mmCIF file of N, CA and C and ligand atoms in Angstrom:
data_model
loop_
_atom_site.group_PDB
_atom_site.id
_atom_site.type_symbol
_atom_site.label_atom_id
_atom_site.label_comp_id
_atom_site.label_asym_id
_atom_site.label_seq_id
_atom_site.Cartn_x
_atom_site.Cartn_y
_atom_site.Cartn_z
ATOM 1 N N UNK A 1 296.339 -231.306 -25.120
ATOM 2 C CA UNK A 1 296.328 -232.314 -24.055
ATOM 3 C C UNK A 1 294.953 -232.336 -23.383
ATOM 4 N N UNK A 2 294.560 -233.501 -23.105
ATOM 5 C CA UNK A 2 292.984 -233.745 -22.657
ATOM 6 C C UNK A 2 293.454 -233.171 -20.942
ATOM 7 N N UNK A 3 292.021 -232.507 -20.598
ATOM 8 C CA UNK A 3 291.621 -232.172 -19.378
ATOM 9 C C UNK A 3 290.795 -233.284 -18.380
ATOM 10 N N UNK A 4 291.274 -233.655 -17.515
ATOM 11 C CA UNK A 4 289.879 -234.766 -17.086
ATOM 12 C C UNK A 4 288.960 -233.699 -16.220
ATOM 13 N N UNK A 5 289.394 -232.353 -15.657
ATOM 14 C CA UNK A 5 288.403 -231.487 -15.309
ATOM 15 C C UNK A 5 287.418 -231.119 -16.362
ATOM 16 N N UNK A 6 287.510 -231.668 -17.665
ATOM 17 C CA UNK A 6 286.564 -231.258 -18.446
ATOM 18 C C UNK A 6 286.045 -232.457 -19.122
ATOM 19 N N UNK A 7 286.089 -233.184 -18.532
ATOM 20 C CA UNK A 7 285.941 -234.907 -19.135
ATOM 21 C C UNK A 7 283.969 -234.925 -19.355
ATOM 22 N N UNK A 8 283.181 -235.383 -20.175
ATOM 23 C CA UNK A 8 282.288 -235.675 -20.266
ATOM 24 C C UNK A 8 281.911 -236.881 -18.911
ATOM 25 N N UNK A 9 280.397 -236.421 -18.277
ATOM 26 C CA UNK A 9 279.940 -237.679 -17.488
ATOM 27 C C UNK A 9 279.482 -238.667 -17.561
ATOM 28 N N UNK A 10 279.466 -238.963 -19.034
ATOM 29 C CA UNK A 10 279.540 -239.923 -19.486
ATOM 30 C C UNK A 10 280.422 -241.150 -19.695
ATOM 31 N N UNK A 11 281.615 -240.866 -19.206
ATOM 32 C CA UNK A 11 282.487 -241.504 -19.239
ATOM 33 C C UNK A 11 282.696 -242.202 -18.274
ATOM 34 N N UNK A 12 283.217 -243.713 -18.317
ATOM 35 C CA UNK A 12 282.752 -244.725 -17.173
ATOM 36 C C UNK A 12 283.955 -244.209 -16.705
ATOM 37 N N UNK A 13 284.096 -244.344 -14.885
ATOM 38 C CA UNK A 13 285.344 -243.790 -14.491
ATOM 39 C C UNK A 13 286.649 -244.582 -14.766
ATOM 40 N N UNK A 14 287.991 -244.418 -14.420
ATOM 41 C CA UNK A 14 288.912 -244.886 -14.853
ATOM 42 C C UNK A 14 289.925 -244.183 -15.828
ATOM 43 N N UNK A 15 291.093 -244.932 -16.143
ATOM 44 C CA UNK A 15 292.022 -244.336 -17.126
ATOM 45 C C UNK A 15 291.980 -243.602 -17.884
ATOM 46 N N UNK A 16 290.959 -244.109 -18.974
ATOM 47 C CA UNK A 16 290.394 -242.942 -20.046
ATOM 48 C C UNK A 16 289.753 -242.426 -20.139
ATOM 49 N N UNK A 17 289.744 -241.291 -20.524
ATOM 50 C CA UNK A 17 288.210 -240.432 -21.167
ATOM 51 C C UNK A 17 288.569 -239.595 -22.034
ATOM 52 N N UNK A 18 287.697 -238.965 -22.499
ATOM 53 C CA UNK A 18 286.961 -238.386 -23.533
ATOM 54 C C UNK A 18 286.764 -236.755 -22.683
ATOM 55 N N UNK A 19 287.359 -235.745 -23.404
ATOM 56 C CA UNK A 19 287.028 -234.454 -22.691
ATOM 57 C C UNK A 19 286.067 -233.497 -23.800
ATOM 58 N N UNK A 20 285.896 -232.056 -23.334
ATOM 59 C CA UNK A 20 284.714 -231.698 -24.184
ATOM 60 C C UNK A 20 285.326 -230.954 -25.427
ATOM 61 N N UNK A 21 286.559 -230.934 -25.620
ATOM 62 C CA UNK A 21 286.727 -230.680 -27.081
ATOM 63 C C UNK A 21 287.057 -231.288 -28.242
ATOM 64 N N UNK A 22 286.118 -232.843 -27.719
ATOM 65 C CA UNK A 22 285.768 -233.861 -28.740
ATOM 66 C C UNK A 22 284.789 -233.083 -29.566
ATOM 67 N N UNK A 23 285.345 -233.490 -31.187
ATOM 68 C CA UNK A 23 284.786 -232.736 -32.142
ATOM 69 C C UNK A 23 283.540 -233.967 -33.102
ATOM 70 N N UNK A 24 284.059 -235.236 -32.375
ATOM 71 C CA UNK A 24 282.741 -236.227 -32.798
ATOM 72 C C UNK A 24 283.396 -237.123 -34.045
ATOM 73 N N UNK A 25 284.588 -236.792 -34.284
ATOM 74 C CA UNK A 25 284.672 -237.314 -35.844
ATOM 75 C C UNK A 25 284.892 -238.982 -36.110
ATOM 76 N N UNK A 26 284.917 -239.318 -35.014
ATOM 77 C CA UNK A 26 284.669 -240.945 -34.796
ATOM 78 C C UNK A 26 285.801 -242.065 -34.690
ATOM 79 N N UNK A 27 286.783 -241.230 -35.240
ATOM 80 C CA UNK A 27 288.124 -242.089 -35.414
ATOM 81 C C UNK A 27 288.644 -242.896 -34.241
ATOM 82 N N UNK A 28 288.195 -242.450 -32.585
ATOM 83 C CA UNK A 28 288.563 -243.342 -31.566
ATOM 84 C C UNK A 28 287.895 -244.677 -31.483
ATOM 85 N N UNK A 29 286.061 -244.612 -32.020
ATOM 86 C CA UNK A 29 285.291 -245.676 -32.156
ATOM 87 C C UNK A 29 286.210 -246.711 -33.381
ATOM 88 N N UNK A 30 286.593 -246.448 -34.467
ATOM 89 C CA UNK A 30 286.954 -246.765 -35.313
ATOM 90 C C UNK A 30 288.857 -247.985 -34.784
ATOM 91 N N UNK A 31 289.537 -247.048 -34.031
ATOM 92 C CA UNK A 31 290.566 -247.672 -33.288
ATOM 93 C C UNK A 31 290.218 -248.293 -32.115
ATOM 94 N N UNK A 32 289.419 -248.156 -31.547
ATOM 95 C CA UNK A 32 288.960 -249.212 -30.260
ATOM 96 C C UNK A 32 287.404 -249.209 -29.857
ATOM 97 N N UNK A 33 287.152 -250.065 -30.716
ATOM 98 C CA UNK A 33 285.630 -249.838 -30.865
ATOM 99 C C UNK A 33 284.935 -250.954 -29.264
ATOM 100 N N UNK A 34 285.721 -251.470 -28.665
ATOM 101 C CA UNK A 34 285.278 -252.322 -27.468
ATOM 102 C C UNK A 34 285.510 -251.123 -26.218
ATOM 103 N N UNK A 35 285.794 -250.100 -26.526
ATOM 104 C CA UNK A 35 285.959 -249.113 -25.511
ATOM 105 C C UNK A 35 285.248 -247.479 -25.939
ATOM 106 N N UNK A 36 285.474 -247.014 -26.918
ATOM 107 C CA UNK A 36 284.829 -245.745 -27.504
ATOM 108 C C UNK A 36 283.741 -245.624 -27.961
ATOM 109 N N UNK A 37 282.444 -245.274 -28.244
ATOM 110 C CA UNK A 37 281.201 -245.198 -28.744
ATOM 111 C C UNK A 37 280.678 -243.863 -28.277
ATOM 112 N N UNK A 38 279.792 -243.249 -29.586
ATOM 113 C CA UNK A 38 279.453 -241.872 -30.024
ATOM 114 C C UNK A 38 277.763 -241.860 -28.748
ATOM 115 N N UNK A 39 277.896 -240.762 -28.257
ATOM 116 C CA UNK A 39 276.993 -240.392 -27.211
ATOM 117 C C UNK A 39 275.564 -240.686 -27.054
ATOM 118 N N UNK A 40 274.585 -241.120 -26.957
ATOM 119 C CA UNK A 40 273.182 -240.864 -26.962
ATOM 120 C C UNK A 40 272.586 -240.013 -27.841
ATOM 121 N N UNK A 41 273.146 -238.256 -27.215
ATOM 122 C CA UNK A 41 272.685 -237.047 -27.900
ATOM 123 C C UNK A 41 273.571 -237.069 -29.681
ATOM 124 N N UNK A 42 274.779 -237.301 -29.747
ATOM 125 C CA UNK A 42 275.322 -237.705 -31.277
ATOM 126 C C UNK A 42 276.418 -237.166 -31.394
ATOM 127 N N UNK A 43 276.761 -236.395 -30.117
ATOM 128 C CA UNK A 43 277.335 -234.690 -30.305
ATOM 129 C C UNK A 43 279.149 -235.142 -29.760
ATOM 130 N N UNK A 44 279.274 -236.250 -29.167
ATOM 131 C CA UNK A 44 280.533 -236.629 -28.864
ATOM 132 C C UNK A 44 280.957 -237.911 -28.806
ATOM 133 N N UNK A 45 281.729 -238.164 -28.664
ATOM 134 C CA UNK A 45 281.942 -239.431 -28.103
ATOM 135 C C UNK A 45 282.679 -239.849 -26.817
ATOM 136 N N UNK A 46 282.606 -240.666 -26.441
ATOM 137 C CA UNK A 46 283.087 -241.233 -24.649
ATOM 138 C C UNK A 46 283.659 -242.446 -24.622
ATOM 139 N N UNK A 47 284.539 -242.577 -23.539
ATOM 140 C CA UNK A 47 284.659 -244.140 -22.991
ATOM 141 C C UNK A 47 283.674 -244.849 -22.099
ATOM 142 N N UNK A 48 283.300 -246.297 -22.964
ATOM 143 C CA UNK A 48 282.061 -246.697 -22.249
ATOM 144 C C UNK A 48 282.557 -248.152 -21.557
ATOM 145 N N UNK A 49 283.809 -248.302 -21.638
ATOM 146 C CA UNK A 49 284.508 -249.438 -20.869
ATOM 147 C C UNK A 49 285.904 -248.897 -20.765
ATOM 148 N N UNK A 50 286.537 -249.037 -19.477
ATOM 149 C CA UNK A 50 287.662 -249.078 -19.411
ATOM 150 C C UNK A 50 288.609 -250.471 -20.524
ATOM 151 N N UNK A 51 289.848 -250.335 -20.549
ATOM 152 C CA UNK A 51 290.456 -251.553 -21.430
ATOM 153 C C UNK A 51 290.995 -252.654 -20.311
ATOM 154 N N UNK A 52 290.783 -253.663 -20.958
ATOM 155 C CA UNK A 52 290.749 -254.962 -19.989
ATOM 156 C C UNK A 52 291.640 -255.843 -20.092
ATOM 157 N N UNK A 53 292.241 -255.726 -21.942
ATOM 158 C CA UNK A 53 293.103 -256.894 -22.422
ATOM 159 C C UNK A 53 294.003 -255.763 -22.687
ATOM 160 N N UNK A 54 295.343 -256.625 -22.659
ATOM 161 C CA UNK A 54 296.534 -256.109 -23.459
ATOM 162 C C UNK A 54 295.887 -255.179 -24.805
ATOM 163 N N UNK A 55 295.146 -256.220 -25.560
ATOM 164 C CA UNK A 55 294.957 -255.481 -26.852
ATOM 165 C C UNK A 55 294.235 -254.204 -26.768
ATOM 166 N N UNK A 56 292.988 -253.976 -26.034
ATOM 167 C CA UNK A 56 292.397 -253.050 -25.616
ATOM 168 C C UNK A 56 292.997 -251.969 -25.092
ATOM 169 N N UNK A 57 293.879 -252.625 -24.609
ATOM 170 C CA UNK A 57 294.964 -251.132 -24.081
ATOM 171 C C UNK A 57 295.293 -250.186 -25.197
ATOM 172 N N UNK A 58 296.214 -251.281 -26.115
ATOM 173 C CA UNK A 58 296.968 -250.653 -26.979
ATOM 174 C C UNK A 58 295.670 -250.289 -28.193
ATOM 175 N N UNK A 59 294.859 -250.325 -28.447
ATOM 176 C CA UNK A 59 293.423 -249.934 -29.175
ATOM 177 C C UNK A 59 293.084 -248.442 -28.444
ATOM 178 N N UNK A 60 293.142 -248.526 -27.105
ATOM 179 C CA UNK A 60 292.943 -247.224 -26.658
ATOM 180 C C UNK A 60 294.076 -245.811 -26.716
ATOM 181 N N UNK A 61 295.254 -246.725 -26.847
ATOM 182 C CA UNK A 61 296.934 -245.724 -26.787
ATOM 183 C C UNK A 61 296.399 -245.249 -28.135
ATOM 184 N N UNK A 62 295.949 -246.157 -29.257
ATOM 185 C CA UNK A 62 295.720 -246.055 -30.882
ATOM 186 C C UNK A 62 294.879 -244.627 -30.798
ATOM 187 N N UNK A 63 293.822 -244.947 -30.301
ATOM 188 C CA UNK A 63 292.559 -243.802 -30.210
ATOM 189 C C UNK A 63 293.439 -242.277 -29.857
ATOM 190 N N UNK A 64 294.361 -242.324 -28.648
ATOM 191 C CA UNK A 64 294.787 -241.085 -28.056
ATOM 192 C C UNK A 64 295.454 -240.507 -29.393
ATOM 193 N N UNK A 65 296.354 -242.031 -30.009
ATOM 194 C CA UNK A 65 297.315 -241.163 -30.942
ATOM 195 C C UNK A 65 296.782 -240.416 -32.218
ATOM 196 N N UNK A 66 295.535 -241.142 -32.567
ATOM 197 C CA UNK A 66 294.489 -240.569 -34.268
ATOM 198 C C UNK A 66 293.770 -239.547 -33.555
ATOM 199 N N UNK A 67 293.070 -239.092 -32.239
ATOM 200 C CA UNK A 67 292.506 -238.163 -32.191
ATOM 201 C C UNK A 67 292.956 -236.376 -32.616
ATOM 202 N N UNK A 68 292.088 -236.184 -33.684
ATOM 203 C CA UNK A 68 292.703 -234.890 -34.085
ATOM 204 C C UNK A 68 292.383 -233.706 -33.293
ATOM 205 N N UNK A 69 291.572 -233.690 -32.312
ATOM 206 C CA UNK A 69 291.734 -233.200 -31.169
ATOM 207 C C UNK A 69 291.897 -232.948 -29.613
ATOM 208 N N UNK A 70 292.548 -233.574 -29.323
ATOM 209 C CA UNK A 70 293.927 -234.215 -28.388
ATOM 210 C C UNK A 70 292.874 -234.188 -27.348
ATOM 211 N N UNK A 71 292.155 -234.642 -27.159
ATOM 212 C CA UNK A 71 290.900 -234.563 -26.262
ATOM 213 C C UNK A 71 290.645 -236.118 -25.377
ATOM 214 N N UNK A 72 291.465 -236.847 -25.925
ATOM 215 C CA UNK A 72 291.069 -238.356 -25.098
ATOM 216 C C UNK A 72 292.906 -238.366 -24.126
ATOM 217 N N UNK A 73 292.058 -238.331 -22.838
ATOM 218 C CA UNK A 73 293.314 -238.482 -21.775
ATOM 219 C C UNK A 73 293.480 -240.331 -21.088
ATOM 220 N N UNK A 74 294.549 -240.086 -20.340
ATOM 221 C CA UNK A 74 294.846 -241.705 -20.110
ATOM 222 C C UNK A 74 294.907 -241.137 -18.405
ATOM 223 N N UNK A 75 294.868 -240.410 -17.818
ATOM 224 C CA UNK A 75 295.319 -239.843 -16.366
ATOM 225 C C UNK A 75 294.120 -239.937 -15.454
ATOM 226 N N UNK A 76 292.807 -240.531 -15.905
ATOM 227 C CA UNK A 76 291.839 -240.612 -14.981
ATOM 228 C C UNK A 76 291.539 -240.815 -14.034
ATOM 229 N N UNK A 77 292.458 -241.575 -13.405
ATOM 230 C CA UNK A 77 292.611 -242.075 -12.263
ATOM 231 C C UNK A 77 292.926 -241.332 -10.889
ATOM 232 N N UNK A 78 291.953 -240.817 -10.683
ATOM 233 C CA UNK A 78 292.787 -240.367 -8.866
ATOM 234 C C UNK A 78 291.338 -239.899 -7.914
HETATM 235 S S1 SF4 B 1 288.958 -239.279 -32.002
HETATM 236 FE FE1 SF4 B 1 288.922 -237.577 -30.514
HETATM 237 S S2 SF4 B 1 287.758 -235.935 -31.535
HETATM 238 FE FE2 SF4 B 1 287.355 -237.830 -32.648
HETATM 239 S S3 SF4 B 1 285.461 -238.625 -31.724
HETATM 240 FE FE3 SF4 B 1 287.182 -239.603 -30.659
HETATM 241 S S4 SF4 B 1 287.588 -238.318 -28.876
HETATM 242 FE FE4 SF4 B 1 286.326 -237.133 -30.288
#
């Protein structure tokens, strides 16, 4: 289960993110590519938009469910 105490600061604030035992393997870019994209440095990946449309939502639920290391949370908010 993703930590948002360990969330990368890279991550725009909001619902989702990306925590640090993203292993990089790309599969969230791949399921919601209008929201996920691989870091600057190469080494992770982040949320660089919250989701806006219905579809984007469910593109991002997609991402939580393929990540093979349970590292993208939906609880960002508080
Ligand atoms: S699917 Fe998970 S482990 Fe893979 S790059 Fe995305 S956040 Fe990182």
């Amino acid at each position: 289960m993703a930590d948002k105490a360990r969330k990368f600061p890279d991550n725009v604030p909001g619902k989702f993110y990306v925590d640090e035992d993203c292993i990089c393997c790309g599969a969230c870019v791949d399921a919601a590519p209008n929201n996920f994209k691989e870091s600057a440095e190469g080494d992770h990946d982040f949320v660089y938009k919250q989701p806006e449309t219905e579809t984007e939502l469910q593109q991002c639920k997609d991402a939580m469910s393929v990540c093979p290391a349970d590292c993208i949370g939906e609880d960002g908010e508080d």
